[in-house]
mmCIF file of C-alpha atoms in Angstrom:
data_model
loop_
_atom_site.group_PDB
_atom_site.id
_atom_site.type_symbol
_atom_site.label_atom_id
_atom_site.label_comp_id
_atom_site.label_asym_id
_atom_site.label_seq_id
_atom_site.Cartn_x
_atom_site.Cartn_y
_atom_site.Cartn_z
ATOM 1 C CA MET A 867 111.787 138.412 76.602
ATOM 2 C CA THR A 868 108.958 137.786 79.078
ATOM 3 C CA SER A 869 109.503 136.119 82.470
ATOM 4 C CA VAL A 870 107.457 133.141 81.274
ATOM 5 C CA ALA A 871 109.729 132.742 78.255
ATOM 6 C CA ARG A 872 112.828 132.964 80.456
ATOM 7 C CA GLN A 873 111.452 130.249 82.782
ATOM 8 C CA PHE A 874 110.712 128.029 79.804
ATOM 9 C CA LEU A 875 114.189 128.481 78.307
ATOM 10 C CA LYS A 876 115.856 127.743 81.632
ATOM 11 C CA LEU A 877 113.927 124.505 81.877
ATOM 12 C CA LEU A 878 114.630 123.687 78.246
ATOM 13 C CA ALA A 879 118.363 124.087 78.794
ATOM 14 C CA LEU A 880 118.483 121.446 81.506
ATOM 15 C CA PRO A 881 119.118 118.393 79.329
ATOM 16 C CA ALA A 882 122.050 118.096 76.949
ATOM 17 C CA LEU A 883 120.494 117.780 73.533
ATOM 18 C CA CYS A 884 120.091 114.153 72.444
ATOM 19 C CA ALA A 885 122.433 112.906 75.205
ATOM 20 C CA ALA A 886 121.640 110.429 77.929
ATOM 21 C CA ALA A 887 123.722 109.604 80.960
ATOM 22 C CA HIS A 888 123.422 106.899 83.564
ATOM 23 C CA VAL A 889 125.726 106.690 86.567
ATOM 24 C CA HIS A 890 126.378 103.271 88.048
ATOM 25 C CA ALA A 891 128.900 102.161 90.629
ATOM 26 C CA GLN A 892 129.687 98.903 92.353
ATOM 27 C CA THR A 893 131.658 98.290 95.501
ATOM 28 C CA ASP A 894 134.873 96.311 95.422
ATOM 29 C CA ASP A 895 133.318 93.298 97.116
ATOM 30 C CA LYS A 896 130.690 93.028 94.372
ATOM 31 C CA SER A 897 127.960 92.809 97.012
ATOM 32 C CA ALA A 898 126.402 96.264 96.717
ATOM 33 C CA SER A 899 125.755 98.620 93.819
ATOM 34 C CA TRP A 900 124.110 101.967 93.276
ATOM 35 C CA SER A 901 122.773 103.862 90.307
ATOM 36 C CA PHE A 902 121.674 107.423 89.623
ATOM 37 C CA GLN A 903 119.131 108.496 87.021
ATOM 38 C CA GLY A 904 117.440 111.764 86.228
ATOM 39 C CA PHE A 905 114.289 112.730 84.384
ATOM 40 C CA GLY A 906 112.457 115.883 83.520
ATOM 41 C CA SER A 907 109.945 117.723 81.392
ATOM 42 C CA ALA A 908 110.028 121.232 79.953
ATOM 43 C CA GLY A 909 106.746 122.429 78.536
ATOM 44 C CA ALA A 910 104.298 125.209 77.898
ATOM 45 C CA VAL A 911 100.490 125.203 77.949
ATOM 46 C CA HIS A 912 97.941 127.596 76.417
ATOM 47 C CA SER A 913 94.231 127.633 77.316
ATOM 48 C CA THR A 914 91.462 129.519 75.548
ATOM 49 C CA GLU A 915 89.487 129.706 78.825
ATOM 50 C CA LYS A 916 90.327 133.161 80.147
ATOM 51 C CA GLN A 917 88.173 133.052 83.294
ATOM 52 C CA ALA A 918 90.038 130.163 84.966
ATOM 53 C CA ASP A 919 93.392 128.389 84.890
ATOM 54 C CA TYR A 920 93.991 124.931 83.498
ATOM 55 C CA ALA A 921 95.555 122.486 85.957
ATOM 56 C CA ALA A 922 96.646 118.868 85.710
ATOM 57 C CA ASN A 923 96.989 118.577 89.501
ATOM 58 C CA VAL A 924 95.579 120.943 92.130
ATOM 59 C CA LEU A 925 98.648 120.441 94.365
ATOM 60 C CA TYR A 926 100.988 121.498 91.539
ATOM 61 C CA PRO A 927 98.929 124.080 89.642
ATOM 62 C CA GLY A 928 99.810 125.910 86.478
ATOM 63 C CA LYS A 929 98.742 129.338 85.291
ATOM 64 C CA ALA A 930 97.482 128.683 81.772
ATOM 65 C CA GLY A 931 94.363 130.686 80.924
ATOM 66 C CA TYR A 932 93.384 133.494 83.265
ATOM 67 C CA SER A 933 96.817 134.067 84.802
ATOM 68 C CA SER A 934 99.015 133.605 81.732
ATOM 69 C CA ASN A 935 98.573 133.202 78.015
ATOM 70 C CA TRP A 936 101.244 130.480 77.996
ATOM 71 C CA SER A 937 102.337 128.738 81.189
ATOM 72 C CA PRO A 938 105.422 126.541 81.711
ATOM 73 C CA GLU A 939 104.290 125.470 85.185
ATOM 74 C CA VAL A 940 101.555 122.958 84.286
ATOM 75 C CA ASP A 941 103.793 120.060 83.243
ATOM 76 C CA SER A 942 107.409 121.140 83.767
ATOM 77 C CA ARG A 943 109.420 119.301 86.408
ATOM 78 C CA LEU A 944 112.860 117.893 87.163
ATOM 79 C CA GLY A 945 113.536 114.694 89.081
ATOM 80 C CA ALA A 946 116.443 112.559 90.252
ATOM 81 C CA GLN A 947 116.518 109.014 91.579
ATOM 82 C CA LEU A 948 119.214 107.176 93.525
ATOM 83 C CA SER A 949 118.865 103.392 93.815
ATOM 84 C CA VAL A 950 121.024 101.144 95.998
ATOM 85 C CA ASP A 951 121.163 97.344 95.890
ATOM 86 C CA ILE A 952 122.816 96.390 99.171
ATOM 87 C CA ASP A 953 122.717 92.646 98.623
ATOM 88 C CA LYS A 954 120.372 90.045 97.183
ATOM 89 C CA ARG A 955 117.655 90.888 99.721
ATOM 90 C CA TRP A 956 118.066 94.537 100.728
ATOM 91 C CA SER A 957 117.707 97.594 98.489
ATOM 92 C CA ALA A 958 116.702 101.243 98.813
ATOM 93 C CA VAL A 959 115.541 104.085 96.599
ATOM 94 C CA LEU A 960 115.380 107.874 96.929
ATOM 95 C CA GLN A 961 113.520 110.038 94.412
ATOM 96 C CA VAL A 962 113.378 113.841 94.567
ATOM 97 C CA VAL A 963 111.155 115.935 92.285
ATOM 98 C CA SER A 964 111.000 119.686 91.702
ATOM 99 C CA GLU A 965 107.806 121.187 90.277
ATOM 100 C CA ARG A 966 105.723 124.267 90.971
ATOM 101 C CA ASN A 967 103.676 123.903 94.154
ATOM 102 C CA LEU A 968 100.882 125.807 95.881
ATOM 103 C CA GLN A 969 103.433 128.109 97.535
ATOM 104 C CA ASN A 970 104.542 129.289 94.066
ATOM 105 C CA SER A 971 107.884 127.605 94.695
ATOM 106 C CA TRP A 972 109.911 124.975 92.855
ATOM 107 C CA LYS A 973 111.409 123.608 96.072
ATOM 108 C CA PRO A 974 112.366 119.931 95.599
ATOM 109 C CA VAL A 975 110.345 117.392 97.560
ATOM 110 C CA VAL A 976 111.040 113.764 98.390
ATOM 111 C CA GLU A 977 108.650 111.676 96.300
ATOM 112 C CA TRP A 978 110.050 108.257 97.256
ATOM 113 C CA ALA A 979 112.370 107.221 100.100
ATOM 114 C CA ASN A 980 112.061 103.588 101.073
ATOM 115 C CA VAL A 981 113.912 100.421 101.960
ATOM 116 C CA LYS A 982 112.939 97.094 100.400
ATOM 117 C CA TYR A 983 113.464 93.590 101.777
ATOM 118 C CA GLN A 984 113.028 90.623 99.441
ATOM 119 C CA VAL A 985 111.731 87.978 101.839
ATOM 120 C CA THR A 986 111.393 85.317 99.144
ATOM 121 C CA PRO A 987 111.498 85.472 95.339
ATOM 122 C CA GLU A 988 107.726 86.011 95.488
ATOM 123 C CA LEU A 989 107.299 88.241 98.577
ATOM 124 C CA SER A 990 108.796 91.699 99.166
ATOM 125 C CA LEU A 991 108.304 94.303 101.905
ATOM 126 C CA ARG A 992 108.946 98.049 101.754
ATOM 127 C CA LEU A 993 109.112 100.707 104.458
ATOM 128 C CA GLY A 994 109.224 104.476 103.968
ATOM 129 C CA ARG A 995 107.721 106.874 101.431
ATOM 130 C CA ILE A 996 106.187 104.706 98.735
ATOM 131 C CA ALA A 997 104.339 105.369 95.472
ATOM 132 C CA LEU A 998 100.619 104.679 95.701
ATOM 133 C CA PRO A 999 100.055 101.738 93.309
ATOM 134 C CA MET A 1000 96.533 102.768 92.388
ATOM 135 C CA PHE A 1001 96.566 103.398 88.648
ATOM 136 C CA LEU A 1002 98.212 101.855 85.596
ATOM 137 C CA ALA A 1003 100.765 104.684 85.542
ATOM 138 C CA GLY A 1004 100.918 105.078 89.315
ATOM 139 C CA ASP A 1005 104.606 104.149 89.548
ATOM 140 C CA TYR A 1006 105.804 106.631 86.923
ATOM 141 C CA ARG A 1007 103.217 109.397 86.674
ATOM 142 C CA LYS A 1008 105.914 111.997 87.474
ATOM 143 C CA ALA A 1009 108.300 110.714 84.787
ATOM 144 C CA SER A 1010 106.192 111.552 81.765
ATOM 145 C CA TYR A 1011 108.849 110.313 79.325
ATOM 146 C CA ALA A 1012 107.384 106.872 80.139
ATOM 147 C CA LEU A 1013 103.902 108.059 79.135
ATOM 148 C CA PRO A 1014 102.590 108.235 75.571
ATOM 149 C CA TRP A 1015 100.758 111.515 76.349
ATOM 150 C CA VAL A 1016 101.818 114.927 77.595
ATOM 151 C CA ARG A 1017 100.253 114.128 80.986
ATOM 152 C CA PRO A 1018 98.106 111.417 82.585
ATOM 153 C CA PRO A 1019 94.394 112.021 81.855
ATOM 154 C CA VAL A 1020 93.227 114.640 84.354
ATOM 155 C CA GLU A 1021 89.713 113.216 84.761
ATOM 156 C CA LEU A 1022 91.202 110.222 86.590
ATOM 157 C CA TYR A 1023 94.698 111.106 87.790
ATOM 158 C CA GLY A 1024 93.753 114.627 88.821
ATOM 159 C CA ALA A 1025 91.001 113.232 91.048
ATOM 160 C CA LEU A 1026 93.653 111.876 93.442
ATOM 161 C CA PRO A 1027 96.398 114.511 93.528
ATOM 162 C CA ILE A 1028 98.695 112.707 95.982
ATOM 163 C CA SER A 1029 100.988 110.058 94.514
ATOM 164 C CA SER A 1030 102.838 108.654 97.545
ATOM 165 C CA SER A 1031 102.396 107.964 101.256
ATOM 166 C CA ASP A 1032 104.583 107.284 104.286
ATOM 167 C CA GLY A 1033 104.178 103.736 105.561
ATOM 168 C CA PHE A 1034 104.778 100.201 104.371
ATOM 169 C CA ASP A 1035 103.580 97.741 101.762
ATOM 170 C CA ALA A 1036 103.829 94.070 100.896
ATOM 171 C CA SER A 1037 103.836 92.625 97.369
ATOM 172 C CA TYR A 1038 103.295 88.983 96.516
ATOM 173 C CA ARG A 1039 103.874 87.620 93.019
ATOM 174 C CA TRP A 1040 102.366 84.358 91.850
ATOM 175 C CA ASN A 1041 101.391 82.527 88.677
ATOM 176 C CA SER A 1042 98.145 80.818 87.783
ATOM 177 C CA ALA A 1043 96.706 79.476 84.521
ATOM 178 C CA GLY A 1044 99.472 81.089 82.497
ATOM 179 C CA LEU A 1045 98.856 84.509 84.080
ATOM 180 C CA LYS A 1046 101.255 86.516 86.230
ATOM 181 C CA HIS A 1047 99.683 88.009 89.358
ATOM 182 C CA THR A 1048 100.907 90.664 91.781
ATOM 183 C CA THR A 1049 98.894 91.411 94.908
ATOM 184 C CA GLN A 1050 99.969 94.492 96.844
ATOM 185 C CA ALA A 1051 98.678 95.700 100.216
ATOM 186 C CA PHE A 1052 99.725 99.034 101.705
ATOM 187 C CA TYR A 1053 99.227 101.238 104.755
ATOM 188 C CA GLY A 1054 100.431 104.764 105.427
ATOM 189 C CA SER A 1055 99.741 108.453 105.886
ATOM 190 C CA THR A 1056 100.477 111.790 104.249
ATOM 191 C CA ASN A 1057 100.723 115.382 105.441
ATOM 192 C CA ARG A 1058 100.891 118.086 102.750
ATOM 193 C CA GLU A 1059 101.205 121.853 103.086
ATOM 194 C CA LEU A 1060 98.587 123.704 101.055
ATOM 195 C CA GLY A 1061 99.569 127.221 102.081
ATOM 196 C CA PRO A 1062 100.385 129.295 105.162
ATOM 197 C CA GLY A 1063 98.407 127.669 107.986
ATOM 198 C CA TYR A 1064 96.677 125.168 105.699
ATOM 199 C CA ARG A 1065 97.468 121.471 105.475
ATOM 200 C CA ALA A 1066 95.965 118.232 104.200
ATOM 201 C CA HIS A 1067 96.231 115.192 106.466
ATOM 202 C CA GLY A 1068 95.551 111.667 105.265
ATOM 203 C CA HIS A 1069 95.713 109.036 108.001
ATOM 204 C CA GLY A 1070 95.254 105.303 107.846
ATOM 205 C CA ILE A 1071 95.691 105.141 104.066
ATOM 206 C CA THR A 1072 94.859 101.479 103.568
ATOM 207 C CA GLY A 1073 94.505 99.688 100.275
ATOM 208 C CA ILE A 1074 94.979 96.637 98.162
ATOM 209 C CA THR A 1075 95.661 96.362 94.443
ATOM 210 C CA HIS A 1076 95.869 93.371 92.166
ATOM 211 C CA THR A 1077 97.682 93.311 88.827
ATOM 212 C CA VAL A 1078 97.424 90.595 86.190
ATOM 213 C CA THR A 1079 99.715 90.413 83.160
ATOM 214 C CA SER A 1080 99.785 88.101 80.180
ATOM 215 C CA GLY A 1081 102.099 89.099 77.368
ATOM 216 C CA ALA A 1082 101.018 92.549 76.147
ATOM 217 C CA LEU A 1083 97.916 92.615 78.370
ATOM 218 C CA MET A 1084 97.817 94.200 81.826
ATOM 219 C CA LEU A 1085 94.844 94.489 84.170
ATOM 220 C CA ARG A 1086 94.867 96.352 87.480
ATOM 221 C CA GLY A 1087 92.210 97.026 90.092
ATOM 222 C CA GLY A 1088 92.239 98.326 93.627
ATOM 223 C CA VAL A 1089 90.424 99.700 96.643
ATOM 224 C CA THR A 1090 91.821 102.406 98.934
ATOM 225 C CA THR A 1091 90.419 104.117 102.008
ATOM 226 C CA SER A 1092 91.730 106.868 104.258
ATOM 227 C CA SER A 1093 90.693 109.330 106.952
ATOM 228 C CA LEU A 1094 91.097 112.803 105.456
ATOM 229 C CA THR A 1095 91.277 116.267 107.001
ATOM 230 C CA VAL A 1096 91.885 119.378 104.889
ATOM 231 C CA ASP A 1097 92.262 122.752 106.612
ATOM 232 C CA VAL A 1098 90.201 124.798 104.176
ATOM 233 C CA GLY A 1099 86.810 126.474 104.550
ATOM 234 C CA GLN A 1100 87.126 126.868 108.315
ATOM 235 C CA GLU A 1101 85.309 130.204 108.324
ATOM 236 C CA LEU A 1102 82.531 128.800 106.118
ATOM 237 C CA PHE A 1103 81.758 125.848 108.350
ATOM 238 C CA ALA A 1104 82.085 127.908 111.530
ATOM 239 C CA GLY A 1105 79.575 130.356 110.061
ATOM 240 C CA LEU A 1106 77.130 127.612 109.071
ATOM 241 C CA ARG A 1107 77.161 126.263 112.620
ATOM 242 C CA GLN A 1108 75.661 129.563 113.809
ATOM 243 C CA PHE A 1109 72.410 128.722 112.008
ATOM 244 C CA GLY A 1110 70.949 126.059 114.248
ATOM 245 C CA ALA A 1111 70.331 122.450 113.349
ATOM 246 C CA ALA A 1112 70.182 123.105 109.594
ATOM 247 C CA GLY A 1113 73.531 124.868 109.556
ATOM 248 C CA GLN A 1114 75.064 122.265 111.843
ATOM 249 C CA ALA A 1115 73.933 119.471 109.520
ATOM 250 C CA LEU A 1116 75.434 121.235 106.501
ATOM 251 C CA ALA A 1117 78.746 121.739 108.289
ATOM 252 C CA GLU A 1118 78.887 118.097 109.364
ATOM 253 C CA ARG A 1119 78.038 116.929 105.851
ATOM 254 C CA TYR A 1120 80.536 119.016 103.891
ATOM 255 C CA GLU A 1121 83.417 119.886 106.234
ATOM 256 C CA ILE A 1122 86.590 118.024 105.266
ATOM 257 C CA ARG A 1123 87.448 116.769 108.736
ATOM 258 C CA ASP A 1124 88.111 113.126 109.612
ATOM 259 C CA LYS A 1125 86.105 111.963 106.604
ATOM 260 C CA ARG A 1126 86.524 108.337 105.537
ATOM 261 C CA VAL A 1127 87.477 108.540 101.859
ATOM 262 C CA LEU A 1128 86.874 105.589 99.523
ATOM 263 C CA VAL A 1129 88.519 105.141 96.113
ATOM 264 C CA VAL A 1130 87.800 102.199 93.810
ATOM 265 C CA ASN A 1131 89.625 101.926 90.498
ATOM 266 C CA ALA A 1132 90.185 99.498 87.628
ATOM 267 C CA GLY A 1133 92.113 99.659 84.380
ATOM 268 C CA ALA A 1134 93.384 97.661 81.432
ATOM 269 C CA SER A 1135 96.052 98.149 78.789
ATOM 270 C CA TYR A 1136 97.177 96.202 75.749
ATOM 271 C CA ASP A 1137 100.509 97.166 74.213
ATOM 272 C CA PRO A 1138 102.087 94.712 71.740
ATOM 273 C CA GLY A 1139 104.652 97.323 70.700
ATOM 274 C CA ASP A 1140 103.404 98.736 67.390
ATOM 275 C CA TRP A 1141 100.229 100.126 68.936
ATOM 276 C CA PHE A 1142 98.472 100.463 72.290
ATOM 277 C CA VAL A 1143 95.029 100.800 73.771
ATOM 278 C CA MET A 1144 94.198 101.455 77.411
ATOM 279 C CA ALA A 1145 91.340 102.557 79.637
ATOM 280 C CA GLU A 1146 90.810 103.244 83.338
ATOM 281 C CA ALA A 1147 87.942 104.245 85.598
ATOM 282 C CA GLY A 1148 87.625 105.169 89.244
ATOM 283 C CA ARG A 1149 85.104 106.306 91.804
ATOM 284 C CA PHE A 1150 86.211 108.885 94.361
ATOM 285 C CA ASN A 1151 83.946 109.374 97.375
ATOM 286 C CA TYR A 1152 85.403 112.026 99.666
ATOM 287 C CA LYS A 1153 82.177 112.284 101.729
ATOM 288 C CA SER A 1154 82.607 116.043 101.957
ATOM 289 C CA ALA A 1155 82.674 119.185 99.827
ATOM 290 C CA LEU A 1156 85.388 117.487 97.763
ATOM 291 C CA GLY A 1157 82.629 115.386 96.261
ATOM 292 C CA ASP A 1158 81.540 111.925 95.234
ATOM 293 C CA PHE A 1159 82.258 111.415 91.545
ATOM 294 C CA TYR A 1160 83.759 109.120 88.963
ATOM 295 C CA GLY A 1161 86.460 109.705 86.406
ATOM 296 C CA LEU A 1162 87.400 107.624 83.399
ATOM 297 C CA TYR A 1163 89.313 107.724 80.152
ATOM 298 C CA ALA A 1164 90.216 105.633 77.105
ATOM 299 C CA SER A 1165 93.195 106.106 74.825
ATOM 300 C CA ALA A 1166 94.771 104.496 71.781
ATOM 301 C CA GLY A 1167 97.799 105.138 69.623
ATOM 302 C CA VAL A 1168 99.996 103.666 66.929
ATOM 303 C CA ARG A 1169 103.805 103.708 66.745
ATOM 304 C CA LEU A 1170 105.178 104.577 63.314
ATOM 305 C CA GLY A 1171 108.920 104.516 63.776
ATOM 306 C CA ALA A 1172 109.835 107.545 65.875
ATOM 307 C CA TRP A 1173 106.290 108.956 65.650
ATOM 308 C CA THR A 1174 103.319 108.039 67.861
ATOM 309 C CA PRO A 1175 99.985 109.714 67.076
ATOM 310 C CA TYR A 1176 97.345 109.079 69.727
ATOM 311 C CA VAL A 1177 93.795 109.917 70.728
ATOM 312 C CA GLN A 1178 92.257 110.181 74.174
ATOM 313 C CA ALA A 1179 88.777 110.738 75.608
ATOM 314 C CA GLY A 1180 87.870 111.388 79.239
ATOM 315 C CA ARG A 1181 84.868 112.071 81.423
ATOM 316 C CA SER A 1182 84.173 113.014 85.028
ATOM 317 C CA HIS A 1183 80.705 113.089 86.542
ATOM 318 C CA ALA A 1184 79.364 113.939 90.000
ATOM 319 C CA LEU A 1185 77.317 111.397 91.935
ATOM 320 C CA MET A 1186 75.932 114.014 94.328
ATOM 321 C CA ALA A 1187 74.273 117.408 94.133
ATOM 322 C CA THR A 1188 76.692 120.168 93.164
ATOM 323 C CA SER A 1189 74.286 122.988 94.026
ATOM 324 C CA ILE A 1190 72.036 123.052 97.096
ATOM 325 C CA ALA A 1191 69.594 125.448 98.769
ATOM 326 C CA GLY A 1192 71.681 125.583 101.936
ATOM 327 C CA VAL A 1193 70.468 127.310 105.094
ATOM 328 C CA PRO A 1194 66.717 128.168 104.859
ATOM 329 C CA LEU A 1195 66.295 131.940 104.563
ATOM 330 C CA ALA A 1196 62.571 132.130 105.317
ATOM 331 C CA GLY A 1197 61.794 133.970 108.540
ATOM 332 C CA LEU A 1198 65.303 135.311 109.071
ATOM 333 C CA PRO A 1199 65.855 139.032 109.734
ATOM 334 C CA PRO A 1200 67.220 140.819 106.639
ATOM 335 C CA ALA A 1201 70.762 141.216 107.985
ATOM 336 C CA VAL A 1202 70.926 137.595 109.146
ATOM 337 C CA ALA A 1203 69.393 136.372 105.876
ATOM 338 C CA ALA A 1204 72.096 138.250 103.950
ATOM 339 C CA THR A 1205 74.786 136.455 105.950
ATOM 340 C CA ALA A 1206 73.103 133.083 105.416
ATOM 341 C CA SER A 1207 72.766 133.768 101.689
ATOM 342 C CA TYR A 1208 76.468 134.594 101.490
ATOM 343 C CA LEU A 1209 77.375 131.348 103.272
ATOM 344 C CA ASN A 1210 75.098 129.364 100.962
ATOM 345 C CA GLY A 1211 76.840 130.862 97.943
ATOM 346 C CA TYR A 1212 80.224 130.177 99.521
ATOM 347 C CA LEU A 1213 79.315 126.512 100.019
ATOM 348 C CA ASN A 1214 78.016 126.182 96.465
ATOM 349 C CA SER A 1215 81.292 127.589 95.138
ATOM 350 C CA TYR A 1216 83.000 124.583 96.734
ATOM 351 C CA LEU A 1217 80.453 122.164 95.302
ATOM 352 C CA SER A 1218 80.751 123.630 91.805
ATOM 353 C CA ALA A 1219 84.426 122.627 91.840
ATOM 354 C CA ILE A 1220 83.443 118.939 91.911
ATOM 355 C CA PRO A 1221 84.561 117.981 88.396
ATOM 356 C CA GLN A 1222 81.969 117.369 85.714
ATOM 357 C CA GLN A 1223 83.449 117.557 82.248
ATOM 358 C CA ASP A 1224 84.059 115.720 78.996
ATOM 359 C CA SER A 1225 87.274 115.911 77.033
ATOM 360 C CA VAL A 1226 88.822 114.657 73.828
ATOM 361 C CA ALA A 1227 92.477 114.982 72.929
ATOM 362 C CA LEU A 1228 94.679 114.454 69.905
ATOM 363 C CA GLY A 1229 98.416 114.195 70.312
ATOM 364 C CA LEU A 1230 101.688 113.335 68.665
ATOM 365 C CA ARG A 1231 104.871 112.016 70.264
ATOM 366 C CA TRP A 1232 108.193 112.245 68.443
ATOM 367 C CA ASP A 1233 111.084 110.243 69.889
ATOM 368 C CA VAL A 1234 113.842 112.609 68.847
ATOM 369 C CA CYS A 1235 116.593 110.289 70.073
ATOM 370 C CA PRO A 1236 117.086 107.760 72.877
ATOM 371 C CA GLY A 1237 116.111 109.420 76.140
ATOM 372 C CA MET A 1238 114.278 112.388 74.614
ATOM 373 C CA ALA A 1239 110.742 112.826 73.285
ATOM 374 C CA LEU A 1240 108.871 115.877 72.016
ATOM 375 C CA LYS A 1241 105.087 115.873 72.432
ATOM 376 C CA LEU A 1242 102.292 118.056 71.094
ATOM 377 C CA GLN A 1243 98.737 117.673 72.414
ATOM 378 C CA TYR A 1244 95.434 119.482 71.915
ATOM 379 C CA ASP A 1245 92.585 118.962 74.408
ATOM 380 C CA ARG A 1246 88.992 120.061 73.886
ATOM 381 C CA LEU A 1247 87.194 120.395 77.239
ATOM 382 C CA HIS A 1248 83.479 120.769 77.913
ATOM 383 C CA THR A 1249 82.372 121.573 81.470
ATOM 384 C CA ARG A 1250 78.850 120.543 82.470
ATOM 385 C CA ASN A 1251 76.061 121.034 85.013
ATOM 386 C CA GLY A 1252 77.364 124.219 86.596
ATOM 387 C CA SER A 1253 80.755 122.673 87.328
ATOM 388 C CA SER A 1254 84.100 124.329 86.677
ATOM 389 C CA GLY A 1255 85.491 120.905 85.762
ATOM 390 C CA THR A 1256 89.198 120.527 86.394
ATOM 391 C CA PHE A 1257 89.861 124.263 86.064
ATOM 392 C CA ILE A 1258 91.161 126.183 89.077
ATOM 393 C CA ASN A 1259 91.418 129.851 90.076
ATOM 394 C CA VAL A 1260 87.896 130.305 88.740
ATOM 395 C CA GLN A 1261 86.848 133.929 88.210
ATOM 396 C CA PRO A 1262 83.336 135.466 88.461
ATOM 397 C CA GLY A 1263 83.083 135.573 84.672
ATOM 398 C CA PHE A 1264 83.467 131.802 84.259
ATOM 399 C CA ARG A 1265 80.462 130.076 82.697
ATOM 400 C CA SER A 1266 79.994 126.339 82.929
ATOM 401 C CA GLY A 1267 78.736 124.589 79.820
ATOM 402 C CA GLY A 1268 81.256 126.139 77.485
ATOM 403 C CA HIS A 1269 84.151 124.659 75.570
ATOM 404 C CA ALA A 1270 87.843 125.374 75.962
ATOM 405 C CA GLY A 1271 90.880 124.403 73.948
ATOM 406 C CA VAL A 1272 94.154 123.510 75.668
ATOM 407 C CA THR A 1273 97.341 123.315 73.594
ATOM 408 C CA SER A 1274 100.422 121.723 75.155
ATOM 409 C CA VAL A 1275 103.986 121.248 73.970
ATOM 410 C CA LEU A 1276 106.395 119.221 76.090
ATOM 411 C CA LEU A 1277 109.963 117.990 75.881
ATOM 412 C CA ASP A 1278 110.521 114.884 78.039
ATOM 413 C CA PHE A 1279 113.987 113.591 78.789
ATOM 414 C CA VAL A 1280 115.849 111.070 80.912
ATOM 415 C CA PHE A 1281 119.533 111.218 81.768
#
């Protein structure tokens, strides 16, 4: 048995087949209560693209494609959540999730850890590590049992790999013209390890989202901004600065240091129970080598008893040049020109990672029993315009413009 198969079977053995458990306790004075819940996913992914790896999230990459024929790391995870209701106004939640990270480790991380104060029935405040409320599935993107698909569409959700921040938020609920409104403002920061000596720092994460619901209809839109620094490409930008004003301008333009990021997103879903349709779109302007692009998707499905067939289509497109001339080579001595040419190619390798791709997917969800669902999904991806799309670990033999098939099987469970 291969190591990949052993990893998959270990993950598969985590839940008790077709059993669900929920732990709940209440203190003797009836004033406080706590509950424990768990969730997880055990899956495997195969990609026909053998010159790169398929990834749903660059911070939690898988190895399907170049690195492995079948990879359990793309979607597999295990999570646990402890919730405490102290009294009518105070509550707290702690959520811990284990999934493969950039350090090739499954070390659990704290996804949520916050305290909530219900000021009035309409107004609540939270302090701590809080889920970013930016997308329709922003509150449960890690618990894919709550999703109809194997994973959230990568063209949109993969464009913003972080899902929580440390800070505070305020939510206000109100009604108007028969519609239920929730306005949420948040502020925070995040600091993520990318590898030995490499980190991503997001400071002053500030945003506002507004959600409207009416029966089966939900609309959500938001704007978020942050100052972002990512410790990658240091040698590239230091090298560019050795080439006068032109190199300095390139370094200032593309270095990911104290750049004011702007994300604007909107989405809608309609789910009366027997079927669903939903769509989201977002623009992501990182003002650096991370790009300025949009991502969007649309999806629909029908529930036939325990079976839910669905279809999905997605697109990401750059709103900036993804290949540039770089430092002018004319007039440079041969040895210096060779160095400049290398740096230009290095920079363009970053820009080619700005996602430009189209995708269509067909999938089937089978609710085996309460608390357990088996999903099968096939994605057809088409990278465009010299981009590697949402693939990672791109090898020299990769060719943009081709098509790749991604087959995924996933067992989701809650306990």
